[in-house]
Amino acid sequence: MPSRHLRRYQAPEWWPISTKEAVWVVRPSPGPHPLAKSLPLALLVRDVLRYAKTLREARYVIGKGLIKVDGKVRRDYKYPVGLMDVVEIVPTNEVYRMVPHPTKFLWPVLISQEEARYKLCRIENKTMVKGGQIQLNLHDGRNIQLPYEEGSKYDTLDSVLIDIAENKIVDYVKLELGSLGLIVDGKNVGYYGKITEIVQTYRKRESTVKIITNEGKEVRTIVDYLFAVGKEKPLITIAPQQSTQSQ
């Protein structure tokens, strides 16, 4: 059984904390994202968005219901915020999306209220459920059930654009040649560009893939680290970095 506590030196390196300020740090609650790929809501409020100076203040802000994640008020200061999550600051009407960053791994980027209605999710698994329906298991823990005919057109590692309020698919992107891919893990995290090569291996997730950024740089990774985000342009806003000038 995992410990309820977390020492700072054991926390992921990309967390915006100092190991010398204190011994302990907030450990994320069990949730839709693993510890290594998420940030506790309290640290996001205090150390990233800086709406609080202390953990006590961050817990107060969160406990008052002033922070929403994916449209729902979250009062647990340990709630794990991860890839593509939409975070809304209720009093200021500011909305952020958590996206990959080349040096900070995950970082919030400001988005519009209109875009906040949608979230891009990756299909991690497909299963057949009672009634002959297909269930899509998405990267953020949510599941969507579809009639067999409709569900059959989706493959694992494809991405679907979700209407958050209705939990309904409004668009999708296949992970294939010509699609736009965003690297979400590994040493090349944060790079974004067109998929130009996929070298299949026995295990689909371990297949190698090459993307070319807008600047012409070739970057290689494995399929498991790639997130399809669009065809001609991304379906969502991604971090303002060297490879997003075409948006």
mmCIF file of C-alpha atoms in Angstrom:
data_model
loop_
_atom_site.group_PDB
_atom_site.id
_atom_site.type_symbol
_atom_site.label_atom_id
_atom_site.label_comp_id
_atom_site.label_asym_id
_atom_site.label_seq_id
_atom_site.Cartn_x
_atom_site.Cartn_y
_atom_site.Cartn_z
ATOM 1 C CA MET A 1 0.000 0.000 0.000
ATOM 2 C CA PRO A 2 1.527 3.363 -1.016
ATOM 3 C CA SER A 3 2.396 5.879 1.661
ATOM 4 C CA ARG A 4 0.062 8.794 2.290
ATOM 5 C CA HIS A 5 3.083 11.074 2.453
ATOM 6 C CA LEU A 6 5.695 12.161 -0.079
ATOM 7 C CA ARG A 7 9.171 13.487 0.575
ATOM 8 C CA ARG A 8 10.228 16.337 -1.665
ATOM 9 C CA TYR A 9 13.275 14.548 -3.018
ATOM 10 C CA GLN A 10 11.013 11.690 -4.150
ATOM 11 C CA ALA A 11 8.639 13.966 -6.059
ATOM 12 C CA PRO A 12 8.866 14.170 -9.884
ATOM 13 C CA GLU A 13 11.765 16.389 -10.966
ATOM 14 C CA TRP A 14 9.501 18.670 -13.004
ATOM 15 C CA TRP A 15 7.374 19.745 -10.027
ATOM 16 C CA PRO A 16 8.026 23.466 -9.311
ATOM 17 C CA ILE A 17 9.254 22.944 -5.745
ATOM 18 C CA SER A 18 12.559 23.163 -3.908
ATOM 19 C CA THR A 19 13.847 20.120 -2.067
ATOM 20 C CA LYS A 20 15.569 22.342 0.500
ATOM 21 C CA GLU A 21 12.580 24.383 1.694
ATOM 22 C CA ALA A 22 10.912 21.549 3.582
ATOM 23 C CA VAL A 23 10.890 17.763 3.967
ATOM 24 C CA TRP A 24 7.368 16.933 2.809
ATOM 25 C CA VAL A 25 5.178 17.873 -0.136
ATOM 26 C CA VAL A 26 1.542 17.218 -1.048
ATOM 27 C CA ARG A 27 1.042 13.719 -2.442
ATOM 28 C CA PRO A 28 -1.659 13.503 -5.167
ATOM 29 C CA SER A 29 -4.769 11.541 -4.312
ATOM 30 C CA PRO A 30 -5.509 8.423 -6.371
ATOM 31 C CA GLY A 31 -7.288 9.620 -9.485
ATOM 32 C CA PRO A 32 -7.333 9.770 -13.277
ATOM 33 C CA HIS A 33 -3.604 10.502 -13.647
ATOM 34 C CA PRO A 34 -0.560 8.737 -12.131
ATOM 35 C CA LEU A 35 1.674 10.573 -9.664
ATOM 36 C CA ALA A 36 4.585 10.970 -12.096
ATOM 37 C CA LYS A 37 2.354 12.602 -14.715
ATOM 38 C CA SER A 38 0.194 14.853 -12.576
ATOM 39 C CA LEU A 39 0.412 17.819 -10.242
ATOM 40 C CA PRO A 40 -1.592 18.165 -7.001
ATOM 41 C CA LEU A 41 -4.170 20.926 -7.324
ATOM 42 C CA ALA A 42 -2.683 22.780 -4.354
ATOM 43 C CA LEU A 43 0.737 23.043 -6.025
ATOM 44 C CA LEU A 44 -0.873 24.221 -9.257
ATOM 45 C CA VAL A 45 -2.697 26.991 -7.394
ATOM 46 C CA ARG A 46 0.260 27.994 -5.205
ATOM 47 C CA ASP A 47 3.463 27.350 -7.167
ATOM 48 C CA VAL A 48 2.346 27.606 -10.804
ATOM 49 C CA LEU A 49 -0.626 29.965 -11.044
ATOM 50 C CA ARG A 50 0.406 31.770 -7.821
ATOM 51 C CA TYR A 51 -3.096 32.464 -6.553
ATOM 52 C CA ALA A 52 -1.834 31.642 -3.058
ATOM 53 C CA LYS A 53 1.400 32.143 -1.146
ATOM 54 C CA THR A 54 1.111 29.265 1.287
ATOM 55 C CA LEU A 55 -0.393 25.790 1.337
ATOM 56 C CA ARG A 56 -2.930 27.005 3.886
ATOM 57 C CA GLU A 57 -4.124 29.714 1.486
ATOM 58 C CA ALA A 58 -4.222 27.248 -1.432
ATOM 59 C CA ARG A 59 -6.333 24.815 0.600
ATOM 60 C CA TYR A 60 -8.705 27.654 1.510
ATOM 61 C CA VAL A 61 -9.131 28.723 -2.136
ATOM 62 C CA ILE A 62 -9.749 25.146 -3.244
ATOM 63 C CA GLY A 63 -12.017 24.338 -0.296
ATOM 64 C CA LYS A 64 -14.212 27.354 -1.102
ATOM 65 C CA GLY A 65 -14.986 25.818 -4.486
ATOM 66 C CA LEU A 66 -13.166 28.484 -6.515
ATOM 67 C CA ILE A 67 -11.357 26.005 -8.781
ATOM 68 C CA LYS A 68 -12.945 23.768 -11.399
ATOM 69 C CA VAL A 69 -11.252 20.905 -13.245
ATOM 70 C CA ASP A 70 -12.996 19.707 -16.400
ATOM 71 C CA GLY A 71 -16.086 21.678 -15.459
ATOM 72 C CA LYS A 72 -16.446 20.227 -11.964
ATOM 73 C CA VAL A 73 -15.650 21.975 -8.689
ATOM 74 C CA ARG A 74 -12.785 20.171 -6.982
ATOM 75 C CA ARG A 75 -12.401 20.733 -3.248
ATOM 76 C CA ASP A 76 -9.649 18.140 -2.703
ATOM 77 C CA TYR A 77 -6.352 20.016 -2.587
ATOM 78 C CA LYS A 78 -4.596 16.751 -3.460
ATOM 79 C CA TYR A 79 -6.603 16.175 -6.642
ATOM 80 C CA PRO A 80 -4.212 15.144 -9.464
ATOM 81 C CA VAL A 81 -4.291 17.507 -12.443
ATOM 82 C CA GLY A 82 -2.827 15.991 -15.597
ATOM 83 C CA LEU A 83 -2.498 16.058 -19.369
ATOM 84 C CA MET A 84 -5.197 18.032 -21.244
ATOM 85 C CA ASP A 85 -7.176 18.817 -18.067
ATOM 86 C CA VAL A 86 -9.095 22.111 -18.184
ATOM 87 C CA VAL A 87 -8.639 24.222 -15.050
ATOM 88 C CA GLU A 88 -10.949 27.186 -14.427
ATOM 89 C CA ILE A 89 -10.426 29.936 -11.853
ATOM 90 C CA VAL A 90 -14.040 30.829 -11.070
ATOM 91 C CA PRO A 91 -13.661 34.410 -9.665
ATOM 92 C CA THR A 92 -11.495 35.619 -12.585
ATOM 93 C CA ASN A 93 -13.058 33.501 -15.378
ATOM 94 C CA GLU A 94 -9.557 32.472 -16.443
ATOM 95 C CA VAL A 95 -9.265 29.007 -17.982
ATOM 96 C CA TYR A 96 -6.104 26.984 -18.524
ATOM 97 C CA ARG A 97 -5.311 23.707 -20.235
ATOM 98 C CA MET A 98 -2.495 21.467 -19.006
ATOM 99 C CA VAL A 99 -0.244 20.698 -21.972
ATOM 100 C CA PRO A 100 3.265 19.256 -22.496
ATOM 101 C CA HIS A 101 6.192 21.627 -22.025
ATOM 102 C CA PRO A 102 9.782 21.020 -23.214
ATOM 103 C CA THR A 103 11.360 21.688 -19.801
ATOM 104 C CA LYS A 104 8.489 21.699 -17.304
ATOM 105 C CA PHE A 105 6.809 18.510 -18.595
ATOM 106 C CA LEU A 106 3.262 19.796 -17.943
ATOM 107 C CA TRP A 107 2.317 23.444 -17.816
ATOM 108 C CA PRO A 108 -0.908 25.488 -18.105
ATOM 109 C CA VAL A 109 -1.670 27.497 -21.231
ATOM 110 C CA LEU A 110 -4.432 30.111 -21.215
ATOM 111 C CA ILE A 111 -7.460 29.257 -23.370
ATOM 112 C CA SER A 112 -10.815 30.864 -24.170
ATOM 113 C CA GLN A 113 -14.114 30.136 -22.447
ATOM 114 C CA GLU A 114 -15.393 28.676 -25.724
ATOM 115 C CA GLU A 115 -12.497 26.224 -25.996
ATOM 116 C CA ALA A 116 -12.899 25.296 -22.333
ATOM 117 C CA ARG A 117 -15.989 23.297 -23.341
ATOM 118 C CA TYR A 118 -13.800 20.743 -25.075
ATOM 119 C CA LYS A 119 -11.064 18.338 -24.149
ATOM 120 C CA LEU A 120 -8.857 16.157 -26.325
ATOM 121 C CA CYS A 121 -8.457 12.620 -24.965
ATOM 122 C CA ARG A 122 -6.450 9.644 -26.177
ATOM 123 C CA ILE A 123 -8.031 6.203 -26.470
ATOM 124 C CA GLU A 124 -5.980 3.887 -24.278
ATOM 125 C CA ASN A 125 -8.123 0.778 -24.709
ATOM 126 C CA LYS A 126 -11.292 -0.576 -26.356
ATOM 127 C CA THR A 127 -13.509 -3.223 -24.792
ATOM 128 C CA MET A 128 -16.771 -4.931 -25.678
ATOM 129 C CA VAL A 129 -19.423 -4.492 -22.997
ATOM 130 C CA LYS A 130 -22.901 -5.801 -22.312
ATOM 131 C CA GLY A 131 -25.403 -5.130 -25.086
ATOM 132 C CA GLY A 132 -22.848 -5.422 -27.880
ATOM 133 C CA GLN A 133 -21.539 -1.903 -27.317
ATOM 134 C CA ILE A 134 -17.923 -0.777 -27.504
ATOM 135 C CA GLN A 135 -16.443 1.097 -24.570
ATOM 136 C CA LEU A 136 -13.605 3.528 -25.155
ATOM 137 C CA ASN A 137 -11.264 3.895 -22.180
ATOM 138 C CA LEU A 138 -9.633 7.322 -22.339
ATOM 139 C CA HIS A 139 -6.356 8.578 -20.877
ATOM 140 C CA ASP A 140 -8.046 10.684 -18.191
ATOM 141 C CA GLY A 141 -10.018 7.803 -16.715
ATOM 142 C CA ARG A 142 -13.325 8.511 -18.412
ATOM 143 C CA ASN A 143 -15.201 5.889 -20.422
ATOM 144 C CA ILE A 144 -17.559 6.348 -23.351
ATOM 145 C CA GLN A 145 -19.899 3.623 -24.614
ATOM 146 C CA LEU A 146 -20.920 3.593 -28.267
ATOM 147 C CA PRO A 147 -22.973 1.328 -30.548
ATOM 148 C CA TYR A 148 -20.775 -1.306 -32.186
ATOM 149 C CA GLU A 149 -20.955 0.277 -35.660
ATOM 150 C CA GLU A 150 -19.868 3.684 -34.390
ATOM 151 C CA GLY A 151 -17.290 2.450 -31.923
ATOM 152 C CA SER A 152 -15.575 0.270 -34.535
ATOM 153 C CA LYS A 153 -14.168 3.278 -36.396
ATOM 154 C CA TYR A 154 -11.960 4.235 -33.456
ATOM 155 C CA ASP A 155 -8.614 2.571 -32.753
ATOM 156 C CA THR A 156 -6.438 2.601 -29.663
ATOM 157 C CA LEU A 157 -4.127 5.617 -29.474
ATOM 158 C CA ASP A 158 -6.460 7.684 -31.697
ATOM 159 C CA SER A 159 -7.638 10.942 -30.098
ATOM 160 C CA VAL A 160 -11.215 12.104 -29.590
ATOM 161 C CA LEU A 161 -12.461 15.624 -28.918
ATOM 162 C CA ILE A 162 -14.938 15.503 -26.048
ATOM 163 C CA ASP A 163 -17.714 17.905 -25.141
ATOM 164 C CA ILE A 164 -16.963 17.944 -21.413
ATOM 165 C CA ALA A 165 -20.467 18.796 -20.212
ATOM 166 C CA GLU A 166 -22.162 16.080 -22.266
ATOM 167 C CA ASN A 167 -19.269 13.575 -22.283
ATOM 168 C CA LYS A 168 -19.895 13.205 -26.017
ATOM 169 C CA ILE A 169 -17.458 12.859 -28.921
ATOM 170 C CA VAL A 170 -17.620 15.789 -31.359
ATOM 171 C CA ASP A 171 -14.523 15.069 -33.466
ATOM 172 C CA TYR A 172 -11.590 12.677 -33.649
ATOM 173 C CA VAL A 173 -8.067 12.337 -35.030
ATOM 174 C CA LYS A 174 -6.431 9.103 -36.118
ATOM 175 C CA LEU A 175 -2.822 8.514 -35.205
ATOM 176 C CA GLU A 176 -1.502 8.020 -38.723
ATOM 177 C CA LEU A 177 0.819 9.470 -41.336
ATOM 178 C CA GLY A 178 -0.006 13.094 -42.059
ATOM 179 C CA SER A 179 -1.651 13.765 -38.706
ATOM 180 C CA LEU A 180 -0.224 16.299 -36.268
ATOM 181 C CA GLY A 181 1.411 14.723 -33.254
ATOM 182 C CA LEU A 182 2.373 16.190 -29.874
ATOM 183 C CA ILE A 183 5.027 14.386 -27.823
ATOM 184 C CA VAL A 184 3.761 14.050 -24.250
ATOM 185 C CA ASP A 185 6.525 12.016 -22.590
ATOM 186 C CA GLY A 186 10.198 11.113 -22.892
ATOM 187 C CA LYS A 187 13.212 13.323 -23.564
ATOM 188 C CA ASN A 188 11.514 15.099 -26.490
ATOM 189 C CA VAL A 189 8.366 16.041 -24.566
ATOM 190 C CA GLY A 190 6.728 19.218 -25.870
ATOM 191 C CA TYR A 191 7.747 18.877 -29.524
ATOM 192 C CA TYR A 192 4.935 19.084 -32.041
ATOM 193 C CA GLY A 193 4.731 18.467 -35.785
ATOM 194 C CA LYS A 194 3.494 16.366 -38.684
ATOM 195 C CA ILE A 195 3.868 12.586 -38.493
ATOM 196 C CA THR A 196 6.008 11.533 -41.463
ATOM 197 C CA GLU A 197 7.052 7.999 -40.544
ATOM 198 C CA ILE A 198 5.809 5.117 -38.417
ATOM 199 C CA VAL A 199 7.928 1.981 -38.102
ATOM 200 C CA GLN A 200 5.692 -0.806 -36.836
ATOM 201 C CA THR A 201 6.951 -3.329 -34.294
ATOM 202 C CA TYR A 202 5.313 -6.334 -32.659
ATOM 203 C CA ARG A 203 3.996 -4.114 -29.868
ATOM 204 C CA LYS A 204 2.074 -1.161 -31.282
ATOM 205 C CA ARG A 205 2.981 1.194 -28.444
ATOM 206 C CA GLU A 206 6.694 0.543 -28.959
ATOM 207 C CA SER A 207 6.619 1.398 -32.670
ATOM 208 C CA THR A 208 8.900 4.294 -33.555
ATOM 209 C CA VAL A 209 7.527 7.455 -35.094
ATOM 210 C CA LYS A 210 9.089 10.528 -36.670
ATOM 211 C CA ILE A 211 7.602 14.007 -36.678
ATOM 212 C CA ILE A 212 8.839 17.119 -38.460
ATOM 213 C CA THR A 213 8.304 20.458 -36.731
ATOM 214 C CA ASN A 214 7.446 23.710 -38.506
ATOM 215 C CA GLU A 215 11.140 24.565 -38.439
ATOM 216 C CA GLY A 216 12.007 21.336 -40.259
ATOM 217 C CA LYS A 217 13.542 19.589 -37.276
ATOM 218 C CA GLU A 218 13.143 15.808 -37.250
ATOM 219 C CA VAL A 219 12.222 14.328 -33.895
ATOM 220 C CA ARG A 220 11.794 10.629 -33.118
ATOM 221 C CA THR A 221 9.944 8.974 -30.282
ATOM 222 C CA ILE A 222 7.750 5.939 -29.680
ATOM 223 C CA VAL A 223 4.049 5.794 -30.478
ATOM 224 C CA ASP A 224 3.170 5.486 -26.790
ATOM 225 C CA TYR A 225 4.594 8.981 -26.219
ATOM 226 C CA LEU A 226 2.664 10.588 -29.083
ATOM 227 C CA PHE A 227 -0.711 12.305 -28.868
ATOM 228 C CA ALA A 228 -2.571 13.015 -32.136
ATOM 229 C CA VAL A 229 -3.919 16.582 -31.962
ATOM 230 C CA GLY A 230 -5.241 17.368 -35.447
ATOM 231 C CA LYS A 231 -4.875 17.127 -39.222
ATOM 232 C CA GLU A 232 -4.267 20.527 -40.807
ATOM 233 C CA LYS A 233 -4.116 22.338 -37.464
ATOM 234 C CA PRO A 234 -4.557 21.351 -33.795
ATOM 235 C CA LEU A 235 -8.106 20.908 -32.528
ATOM 236 C CA ILE A 236 -7.082 22.644 -29.316
ATOM 237 C CA THR A 237 -4.605 25.279 -28.187
ATOM 238 C CA ILE A 238 -1.206 23.869 -27.296
ATOM 239 C CA ALA A 239 1.674 25.547 -25.466
ATOM 240 C CA PRO A 240 3.220 28.569 -27.218
ATOM 241 C CA GLN A 241 6.552 27.077 -28.220
ATOM 242 C CA GLN A 242 8.788 26.693 -31.219
ATOM 243 C CA SER A 243 6.475 24.338 -33.067
ATOM 244 C CA THR A 244 3.097 26.016 -32.731
ATOM 245 C CA GLN A 245 3.449 29.060 -34.960
ATOM 246 C CA SER A 246 1.076 27.674 -37.577
ATOM 247 C CA GLN A 247 -1.960 27.808 -35.317
#
